[in-house]
């Protein structure tokens, strides 16, 4: 196990994604946030919706995950923001060391 995690969330605008990402990196809750435009199809309030969203993929240390989740929830505009945590089981050791250093 590497001690790293990838945390994914989505927001409703490029500006919201950049603001959330900047706050995460500035607080050292994530080493890097990649922002990807996507289209989401989902059911909300009994209605199927199709919306443009921006996915934020955060690379972080497993020890910072709980703080990161709280930060996302506190700084998100959605009533129920997506927050999905994926443990990293391996990868480039140099990169994973950098993630650890940046989130210390």
Tab-separated table of N, CA, C and O in Angstrom:
chain	number	residue	atom	x	y	z
A	1	UNK	N	0.842	-1.183	0.000
A	1	UNK	CA	0.000	0.000	0.000
A	1	UNK	C	0.885	1.244	0.000
A	1	UNK	O	1.878	1.320	0.701
A	2	UNK	N	0.503	2.246	-0.764
A	2	UNK	CA	1.347	3.427	-0.951
A	2	UNK	C	1.116	4.511	0.092
A	2	UNK	O	1.965	5.376	0.258
A	3	UNK	N	-0.033	4.548	0.725
A	3	UNK	CA	-0.352	5.637	1.646
A	3	UNK	C	-0.962	6.829	0.944
A	3	UNK	O	-1.172	7.867	1.544
A	4	UNK	N	-1.247	6.685	-0.355
A	4	UNK	CA	-1.867	7.762	-1.127
A	4	UNK	C	-3.300	7.380	-1.465
A	4	UNK	O	-3.665	6.204	-1.452
A	5	UNK	N	-4.089	8.404	-1.775
A	5	UNK	CA	-5.470	8.207	-2.202
A	5	UNK	C	-5.789	9.181	-3.319
A	5	UNK	O	-5.168	10.242	-3.427
A	6	UNK	N	-6.777	8.814	-4.120
A	6	UNK	CA	-7.337	9.711	-5.119
A	6	UNK	C	-8.761	10.003	-4.686
A	6	UNK	O	-9.538	9.079	-4.414
A	7	UNK	N	-9.101	11.275	-4.590
A	7	UNK	CA	-10.433	11.698	-4.178
A	7	UNK	C	-11.068	12.437	-5.355
A	7	UNK	O	-10.460	13.350	-5.917
A	8	UNK	N	-12.280	12.036	-5.715
A	8	UNK	CA	-12.971	12.605	-6.866
A	8	UNK	C	-14.236	13.316	-6.417
A	8	UNK	O	-14.976	12.812	-5.570
A	9	UNK	N	-14.467	14.495	-7.002
A	9	UNK	CA	-15.709	15.219	-6.800
A	9	UNK	C	-16.065	15.906	-8.111
A	9	UNK	O	-15.236	15.964	-9.022
A	10	UNK	N	-17.287	16.394	-8.230
A	10	UNK	CA	-17.704	17.156	-9.401
A	10	UNK	C	-18.338	18.459	-8.966
A	10	UNK	O	-18.927	18.545	-7.872
A	11	UNK	N	-18.213	19.472	-9.824
A	11	UNK	CA	-18.820	20.783	-9.572
A	11	UNK	C	-19.502	21.254	-10.848
A	11	UNK	O	-19.337	20.663	-11.913
A	12	UNK	N	-20.240	22.365	-10.751
A	12	UNK	CA	-21.080	22.793	-11.865
A	12	UNK	C	-20.488	23.855	-12.780
A	12	UNK	O	-21.159	24.311	-13.702
A	13	UNK	N	-19.239	24.258	-12.558
A	13	UNK	CA	-18.626	25.247	-13.454
A	13	UNK	C	-17.106	25.141	-13.399
A	13	UNK	O	-16.543	24.663	-12.409
A	14	UNK	N	-16.469	25.619	-14.450
A	14	UNK	CA	-15.008	25.636	-14.487
A	14	UNK	C	-14.460	26.535	-13.385
A	14	UNK	O	-13.446	26.216	-12.753
A	15	UNK	N	-15.136	27.641	-13.139
A	15	UNK	CA	-14.692	28.566	-12.099
A	15	UNK	C	-14.769	27.924	-10.718
A	15	UNK	O	-13.868	28.079	-9.897
A	16	UNK	N	-15.863	27.202	-10.446
A	16	UNK	CA	-16.010	26.515	-9.162
A	16	UNK	C	-14.942	25.442	-9.007
A	16	UNK	O	-14.387	25.260	-7.919
A	17	UNK	N	-14.633	24.746	-10.111
A	17	UNK	CA	-13.600	23.702	-10.060
A	17	UNK	C	-12.246	24.309	-9.737
A	17	UNK	O	-11.517	23.791	-8.881
A	18	UNK	N	-11.903	25.391	-10.410
A	18	UNK	CA	-10.607	26.014	-10.164
A	18	UNK	C	-10.516	26.579	-8.753
A	18	UNK	O	-9.487	26.442	-8.087
A	19	UNK	N	-11.582	27.178	-8.277
A	19	UNK	CA	-11.588	27.724	-6.914
A	19	UNK	C	-11.426	26.612	-5.884
A	19	UNK	O	-10.632	26.737	-4.938
A	20	UNK	N	-12.176	25.527	-6.047
A	20	UNK	CA	-12.074	24.408	-5.121
A	20	UNK	C	-10.675	23.802	-5.179
A	20	UNK	O	-10.057	23.534	-4.148
A	21	UNK	N	-10.158	23.607	-6.387
A	21	UNK	CA	-8.826	23.014	-6.557
A	21	UNK	C	-7.747	23.885	-5.912
A	21	UNK	O	-6.865	23.386	-5.211
A	22	UNK	N	-7.818	25.171	-6.160
A	22	UNK	CA	-6.826	26.094	-5.582
A	22	UNK	C	-6.857	26.040	-4.059
A	22	UNK	O	-5.829	25.973	-3.407
A	23	UNK	N	-8.045	26.037	-3.481
A	23	UNK	CA	-8.168	25.964	-2.026
A	23	UNK	C	-7.599	24.676	-1.466
A	23	UNK	O	-6.961	24.667	-0.413
A	24	UNK	N	-7.819	23.573	-2.170
A	24	UNK	CA	-7.305	22.271	-1.734
A	24	UNK	C	-5.787	22.264	-1.738
A	24	UNK	O	-5.148	21.847	-0.764
A	25	UNK	N	-5.185	22.742	-2.825
A	25	UNK	CA	-3.724	22.741	-2.938
A	25	UNK	C	-3.115	23.740	-1.959
A	25	UNK	O	-2.109	23.435	-1.299
A	26	UNK	N	-3.707	24.926	-1.838
A	26	UNK	CA	-3.180	25.925	-0.902
A	26	UNK	C	-3.204	25.413	0.532
A	26	UNK	O	-2.291	25.697	1.308
A	27	UNK	N	-4.224	24.653	0.906
A	27	UNK	CA	-4.338	24.098	2.265
A	27	UNK	C	-3.510	22.826	2.446
A	27	UNK	O	-3.511	22.237	3.525
A	28	UNK	N	-2.809	22.403	1.392
A	28	UNK	CA	-1.991	21.185	1.399
A	28	UNK	C	-2.818	19.928	1.689
A	28	UNK	O	-2.336	18.952	2.236
A	29	UNK	N	-4.093	19.980	1.294
A	29	UNK	CA	-4.954	18.807	1.416
A	29	UNK	C	-4.838	17.912	0.197
A	29	UNK	O	-5.265	16.762	0.224
A	30	UNK	N	-4.281	18.434	-0.869
A	30	UNK	CA	-4.020	17.676	-2.081
A	30	UNK	C	-2.760	18.203	-2.729
A	30	UNK	O	-2.487	19.406	-2.679
A	31	UNK	N	-1.986	17.311	-3.332
A	31	UNK	CA	-0.760	17.720	-4.011
A	31	UNK	C	-1.081	18.283	-5.392
A	31	UNK	O	-0.390	19.171	-5.883
A	32	UNK	N	-2.127	17.754	-6.004
A	32	UNK	CA	-2.485	18.113	-7.374
A	32	UNK	C	-3.971	17.850	-7.552
A	32	UNK	O	-4.492	16.885	-6.998
A	33	UNK	N	-4.622	18.724	-8.305
A	33	UNK	CA	-6.021	18.505	-8.663
A	33	UNK	C	-6.128	18.641	-10.176
A	33	UNK	O	-5.778	19.673	-10.730
A	34	UNK	N	-6.587	17.604	-10.821
A	34	UNK	CA	-6.840	17.665	-12.252
A	34	UNK	C	-8.314	17.965	-12.459
A	34	UNK	O	-9.176	17.375	-11.802
A	35	UNK	N	-8.596	18.893	-13.379
A	35	UNK	CA	-9.965	19.318	-13.668
A	35	UNK	C	-10.315	18.851	-15.075
A	35	UNK	O	-9.625	19.176	-16.037
A	36	UNK	N	-11.399	18.078	-15.164
A	36	UNK	CA	-11.784	17.462	-16.428
A	36	UNK	C	-13.246	17.799	-16.727
A	36	UNK	O	-14.119	17.486	-15.910
A	37	UNK	N	-13.544	18.411	-17.885
A	37	UNK	CA	-14.956	18.642	-18.228
A	37	UNK	C	-15.627	17.316	-18.596
A	37	UNK	O	-15.050	16.494	-19.313
A	38	UNK	N	-16.834	17.123	-18.079
A	38	UNK	CA	-17.585	15.890	-18.325
A	38	UNK	C	-19.062	16.219	-18.522
A	38	UNK	O	-19.504	17.348	-18.268
A	39	UNK	N	-19.852	15.253	-18.950
A	39	UNK	CA	-21.312	15.341	-18.954
A	39	UNK	C	-21.815	14.243	-18.038
A	39	UNK	O	-21.377	13.101	-18.139
A	40	UNK	N	-22.717	14.596	-17.165
A	40	UNK	CA	-23.261	13.635	-16.208
A	40	UNK	C	-24.748	13.426	-16.462
A	40	UNK	O	-25.491	14.378	-16.694
A	41	UNK	N	-25.165	12.174	-16.400
A	41	UNK	CA	-26.574	11.799	-16.486
A	41	UNK	C	-26.923	11.183	-15.142
A	41	UNK	O	-26.282	10.226	-14.704
A	42	UNK	N	-27.925	11.740	-14.481
A	42	UNK	CA	-28.251	11.301	-13.124
A	42	UNK	C	-29.704	11.620	-12.805
A	42	UNK	O	-30.345	12.405	-13.505
A	43	UNK	N	-30.217	11.021	-11.751
A	43	UNK	CA	-31.567	11.314	-11.283
A	43	UNK	C	-31.447	12.173	-10.030
A	43	UNK	O	-30.714	11.850	-9.099
A	44	UNK	N	-32.196	13.275	-10.016
A	44	UNK	CA	-32.229	14.151	-8.845
A	44	UNK	C	-33.631	14.702	-8.713
A	44	UNK	O	-34.219	15.170	-9.688
A	45	UNK	N	-34.185	14.656	-7.515
A	45	UNK	CA	-35.551	15.117	-7.256
A	45	UNK	C	-36.554	14.456	-8.211
A	45	UNK	O	-37.468	15.105	-8.719
A	46	UNK	N	-36.342	13.157	-8.483
A	46	UNK	CA	-37.273	12.397	-9.297
A	46	UNK	C	-37.178	12.654	-10.791
A	46	UNK	O	-38.021	12.184	-11.553
A	47	UNK	N	-36.190	13.395	-11.234
A	47	UNK	CA	-36.058	13.753	-12.638
A	47	UNK	C	-34.688	13.335	-13.157
A	47	UNK	O	-33.681	13.524	-12.473
A	48	UNK	N	-34.659	12.757	-14.352
A	48	UNK	CA	-33.378	12.430	-14.986
A	48	UNK	C	-32.838	13.709	-15.611
A	48	UNK	O	-33.540	14.390	-16.363
A	49	UNK	N	-31.587	14.003	-15.286
A	49	UNK	CA	-30.951	15.224	-15.774
A	49	UNK	C	-29.675	14.891	-16.528
A	49	UNK	O	-29.021	13.897	-16.258
A	50	UNK	N	-29.318	15.773	-17.442
A	50	UNK	CA	-28.054	15.694	-18.153
A	50	UNK	C	-27.423	17.079	-18.044
A	50	UNK	O	-27.998	18.066	-18.497
A	51	UNK	N	-26.261	17.137	-17.409
A	51	UNK	CA	-25.617	18.425	-17.159
A	51	UNK	C	-24.128	18.373	-17.442
A	51	UNK	O	-23.490	17.325	-17.274
A	52	UNK	N	-23.596	19.510	-17.820
A	52	UNK	CA	-22.147	19.670	-17.881
A	52	UNK	C	-21.638	19.802	-16.455
A	52	UNK	O	-22.254	20.485	-15.624
A	53	UNK	N	-20.555	19.106	-16.159
A	53	UNK	CA	-19.906	19.215	-14.855
A	53	UNK	C	-18.406	19.212	-15.083
A	53	UNK	O	-17.922	18.917	-16.165
A	54	UNK	N	-17.678	19.561	-14.037
A	54	UNK	CA	-16.227	19.519	-14.047
A	54	UNK	C	-15.798	18.600	-12.923
A	54	UNK	O	-16.147	18.814	-11.767
A	55	UNK	N	-15.088	17.550	-13.303
A	55	UNK	CA	-14.619	16.559	-12.335
A	55	UNK	C	-13.268	17.007	-11.786
A	55	UNK	O	-12.364	17.354	-12.551
A	56	UNK	N	-13.155	17.010	-10.488
A	56	UNK	CA	-11.899	17.336	-9.815
A	56	UNK	C	-11.327	16.042	-9.249
A	56	UNK	O	-11.977	15.385	-8.426
A	57	UNK	N	-10.135	15.699	-9.702
A	57	UNK	CA	-9.464	14.474	-9.282
A	57	UNK	C	-8.262	14.901	-8.433
A	57	UNK	O	-7.313	15.487	-8.948
A	58	UNK	N	-8.335	14.617	-7.143
A	58	UNK	CA	-7.343	15.089	-6.176
A	58	UNK	C	-6.420	13.954	-5.778
A	58	UNK	O	-6.882	12.897	-5.367
A	59	UNK	N	-5.120	14.177	-5.890
A	59	UNK	CA	-4.133	13.225	-5.380
A	59	UNK	C	-3.700	13.717	-4.004
A	59	UNK	O	-3.275	14.858	-3.848
A	60	UNK	N	-3.810	12.831	-3.010
A	60	UNK	CA	-3.535	13.227	-1.634
A	60	UNK	C	-2.954	12.059	-0.847
A	60	UNK	O	-2.927	10.927	-1.315
A	61	UNK	N	-2.511	12.356	0.362
A	61	UNK	CA	-2.070	11.319	1.296
A	61	UNK	C	-3.287	10.760	2.018
A	61	UNK	O	-4.216	11.507	2.351
A	62	UNK	N	-3.273	9.471	2.277
A	62	UNK	CA	-4.393	8.842	2.975
A	62	UNK	C	-4.660	9.508	4.318
A	62	UNK	O	-5.814	9.609	4.734
A	63	UNK	N	-3.619	10.007	4.965
A	63	UNK	CA	-3.806	10.640	6.282
A	63	UNK	C	-4.520	11.991	6.187
A	63	UNK	O	-5.005	12.496	7.195
A	64	UNK	N	-4.636	12.580	4.996
A	64	UNK	CA	-5.313	13.872	4.825
A	64	UNK	C	-6.734	13.727	4.282
A	64	UNK	O	-7.448	14.719	4.117
A	65	UNK	N	-7.164	12.490	4.008
A	65	UNK	CA	-8.452	12.265	3.350
A	65	UNK	C	-9.615	12.839	4.147
A	65	UNK	O	-10.485	13.519	3.587
A	66	UNK	N	-9.677	12.590	5.430
A	66	UNK	CA	-10.819	13.077	6.220
A	66	UNK	C	-10.907	14.595	6.197
A	66	UNK	O	-11.997	15.162	6.030
A	67	UNK	N	-9.773	15.267	6.341
A	67	UNK	CA	-9.752	16.737	6.271
A	67	UNK	C	-10.166	17.217	4.883
A	67	UNK	O	-10.879	18.221	4.754
A	68	UNK	N	-9.705	16.520	3.853
A	68	UNK	CA	-10.057	16.882	2.482
A	68	UNK	C	-11.556	16.749	2.257
A	68	UNK	O	-12.191	17.644	1.682
A	69	UNK	N	-12.145	15.668	2.716
A	69	UNK	CA	-13.586	15.473	2.557
A	69	UNK	C	-14.347	16.603	3.242
A	69	UNK	O	-15.298	17.165	2.676
A	70	UNK	N	-13.951	16.967	4.435
A	70	UNK	CA	-14.614	18.067	5.151
A	70	UNK	C	-14.451	19.380	4.401
A	70	UNK	O	-15.393	20.178	4.319
A	71	UNK	N	-13.266	19.624	3.844
A	71	UNK	CA	-13.017	20.840	3.060
A	71	UNK	C	-13.934	20.878	1.837
A	71	UNK	O	-14.532	21.920	1.538
A	72	UNK	N	-14.034	19.764	1.133
A	72	UNK	CA	-14.896	19.711	-0.056
A	72	UNK	C	-16.337	19.994	0.336
A	72	UNK	O	-17.013	20.825	-0.279
A	73	UNK	N	-16.829	19.332	1.374
A	73	UNK	CA	-18.214	19.535	1.799
A	73	UNK	C	-18.477	20.981	2.224
A	73	UNK	O	-19.527	21.541	1.912
A	74	UNK	N	-17.515	21.606	2.897
A	74	UNK	CA	-17.684	22.973	3.379
A	74	UNK	C	-17.594	24.011	2.260
A	74	UNK	O	-18.108	25.124	2.412
A	75	UNK	N	-16.951	23.665	1.150
A	75	UNK	CA	-16.715	24.635	0.083
A	75	UNK	C	-17.412	24.270	-1.226
A	75	UNK	O	-17.036	24.748	-2.285
A	76	UNK	N	-18.428	23.447	-1.143
A	76	UNK	CA	-19.129	22.946	-2.322
A	76	UNK	C	-20.500	23.575	-2.412
A	76	UNK	O	-21.124	23.851	-1.395
A	77	UNK	N	-21.003	23.773	-3.620
A	77	UNK	CA	-22.320	24.386	-3.794
A	77	UNK	C	-23.451	23.362	-3.857
A	77	UNK	O	-24.608	23.729	-3.733
A	78	UNK	N	-23.132	22.085	-4.050
A	78	UNK	CA	-24.174	21.058	-4.148
A	78	UNK	C	-24.704	20.696	-2.761
A	78	UNK	O	-23.963	20.694	-1.784
A	79	UNK	N	-25.991	20.332	-2.709
A	79	UNK	CA	-26.577	19.839	-1.462
A	79	UNK	C	-25.887	18.548	-1.017
A	79	UNK	O	-25.647	18.349	0.173
A	80	UNK	N	-25.615	17.675	-1.966
A	80	UNK	CA	-24.984	16.380	-1.690
A	80	UNK	C	-23.824	16.214	-2.677
A	80	UNK	O	-23.991	15.616	-3.742
A	81	UNK	N	-22.655	16.765	-2.351
A	81	UNK	CA	-21.543	16.642	-3.296
A	81	UNK	C	-21.013	15.211	-3.391
A	81	UNK	O	-20.963	14.494	-2.402
A	82	UNK	N	-20.659	14.845	-4.616
A	82	UNK	CA	-19.970	13.569	-4.812
A	82	UNK	C	-18.591	13.663	-4.172
A	82	UNK	O	-17.857	14.618	-4.399
A	83	UNK	N	-18.258	12.684	-3.367
A	83	UNK	CA	-16.895	12.528	-2.849
A	83	UNK	C	-16.627	11.027	-2.833
A	83	UNK	O	-17.251	10.290	-2.072
A	84	UNK	N	-15.727	10.584	-3.712
A	84	UNK	CA	-15.387	9.176	-3.821
A	84	UNK	C	-13.892	9.040	-3.576
A	84	UNK	O	-13.090	9.743	-4.197
A	85	UNK	N	-13.536	8.148	-2.665
A	85	UNK	CA	-12.138	7.949	-2.278
A	85	UNK	C	-11.665	6.610	-2.828
A	85	UNK	O	-12.304	5.583	-2.600
A	86	UNK	N	-10.535	6.648	-3.534
A	86	UNK	CA	-9.936	5.436	-4.073
A	86	UNK	C	-8.523	5.304	-3.526
A	86	UNK	O	-7.689	6.189	-3.765
A	87	UNK	N	-8.229	4.241	-2.789
A	87	UNK	CA	-6.862	4.053	-2.295
A	87	UNK	C	-5.926	3.728	-3.456
A	87	UNK	O	-6.305	3.023	-4.394
A	88	UNK	N	-4.725	4.256	-3.396
A	88	UNK	CA	-3.701	3.962	-4.394
A	88	UNK	C	-2.883	2.790	-3.872
A	88	UNK	O	-2.322	2.864	-2.776
A	89	UNK	N	-2.827	1.721	-4.636
A	89	UNK	CA	-2.108	0.536	-4.169
A	89	UNK	C	-0.681	0.466	-4.696
A	89	UNK	O	0.092	-0.394	-4.297
A	90	UNK	N	-0.333	1.368	-5.586
A	90	UNK	CA	1.025	1.389	-6.115
A	90	UNK	C	1.143	2.449	-7.179
A	90	UNK	O	0.186	3.132	-7.514
A	91	UNK	N	2.364	2.598	-7.705
A	91	UNK	CA	2.605	3.588	-8.747
A	91	UNK	C	4.064	3.991	-8.763
A	91	UNK	O	4.924	3.296	-8.211
A	92	UNK	N	4.329	5.127	-9.358
A	92	UNK	CA	5.678	5.678	-9.414
A	92	UNK	C	6.068	6.142	-8.007
A	92	UNK	O	5.502	7.104	-7.489
A	93	UNK	N	7.039	5.485	-7.413
A	93	UNK	CA	7.435	5.807	-6.039
A	93	UNK	C	7.854	7.262	-5.890
A	93	UNK	O	7.560	7.893	-4.870
A	94	UNK	N	8.540	7.818	-6.890
A	94	UNK	CA	8.957	9.223	-6.825
A	94	UNK	C	7.741	10.153	-6.803
A	94	UNK	O	7.701	11.129	-6.051
A	95	UNK	N	6.743	9.853	-7.630
A	95	UNK	CA	5.531	10.663	-7.659
A	95	UNK	C	4.773	10.560	-6.336
A	95	UNK	O	4.334	11.556	-5.768
A	96	UNK	N	4.641	9.348	-5.832
A	96	UNK	CA	3.917	9.146	-4.576
A	96	UNK	C	4.634	9.817	-3.410
A	96	UNK	O	3.987	10.331	-2.490
A	97	UNK	N	5.970	9.854	-3.450
A	97	UNK	CA	6.732	10.577	-2.423
A	97	UNK	C	6.442	12.073	-2.518
A	97	UNK	O	6.304	12.754	-1.498
A	98	UNK	N	6.341	12.585	-3.745
A	98	UNK	CA	6.021	14.004	-3.932
A	98	UNK	C	4.623	14.318	-3.382
A	98	UNK	O	4.443	15.335	-2.703
A	99	UNK	N	3.646	13.443	-3.642
A	99	UNK	CA	2.305	13.632	-3.096
A	99	UNK	C	2.373	13.709	-1.572
A	99	UNK	O	1.777	14.585	-0.952
A	100	UNK	N	3.127	12.814	-0.974
A	100	UNK	CA	3.268	12.799	0.484
A	100	UNK	C	3.909	14.084	0.997
A	100	UNK	O	3.440	14.676	1.968
A	101	UNK	N	4.970	14.528	0.339
A	101	UNK	CA	5.663	15.767	0.747
A	101	UNK	C	4.728	16.980	0.644
A	101	UNK	O	4.707	17.832	1.536
A	102	UNK	N	3.980	17.062	-0.440
A	102	UNK	CA	3.110	18.228	-0.681
A	102	UNK	C	1.901	18.276	0.236
A	102	UNK	O	1.293	19.322	0.393
A	103	UNK	N	1.555	17.169	0.850
A	103	UNK	CA	0.384	17.133	1.725
A	103	UNK	C	0.777	16.970	3.196
A	103	UNK	O	-0.060	16.652	4.033
A	104	UNK	N	2.033	17.240	3.486
A	104	UNK	CA	2.515	17.147	4.884
A	104	UNK	C	2.293	18.461	5.606
A	104	UNK	O	2.321	19.518	5.038
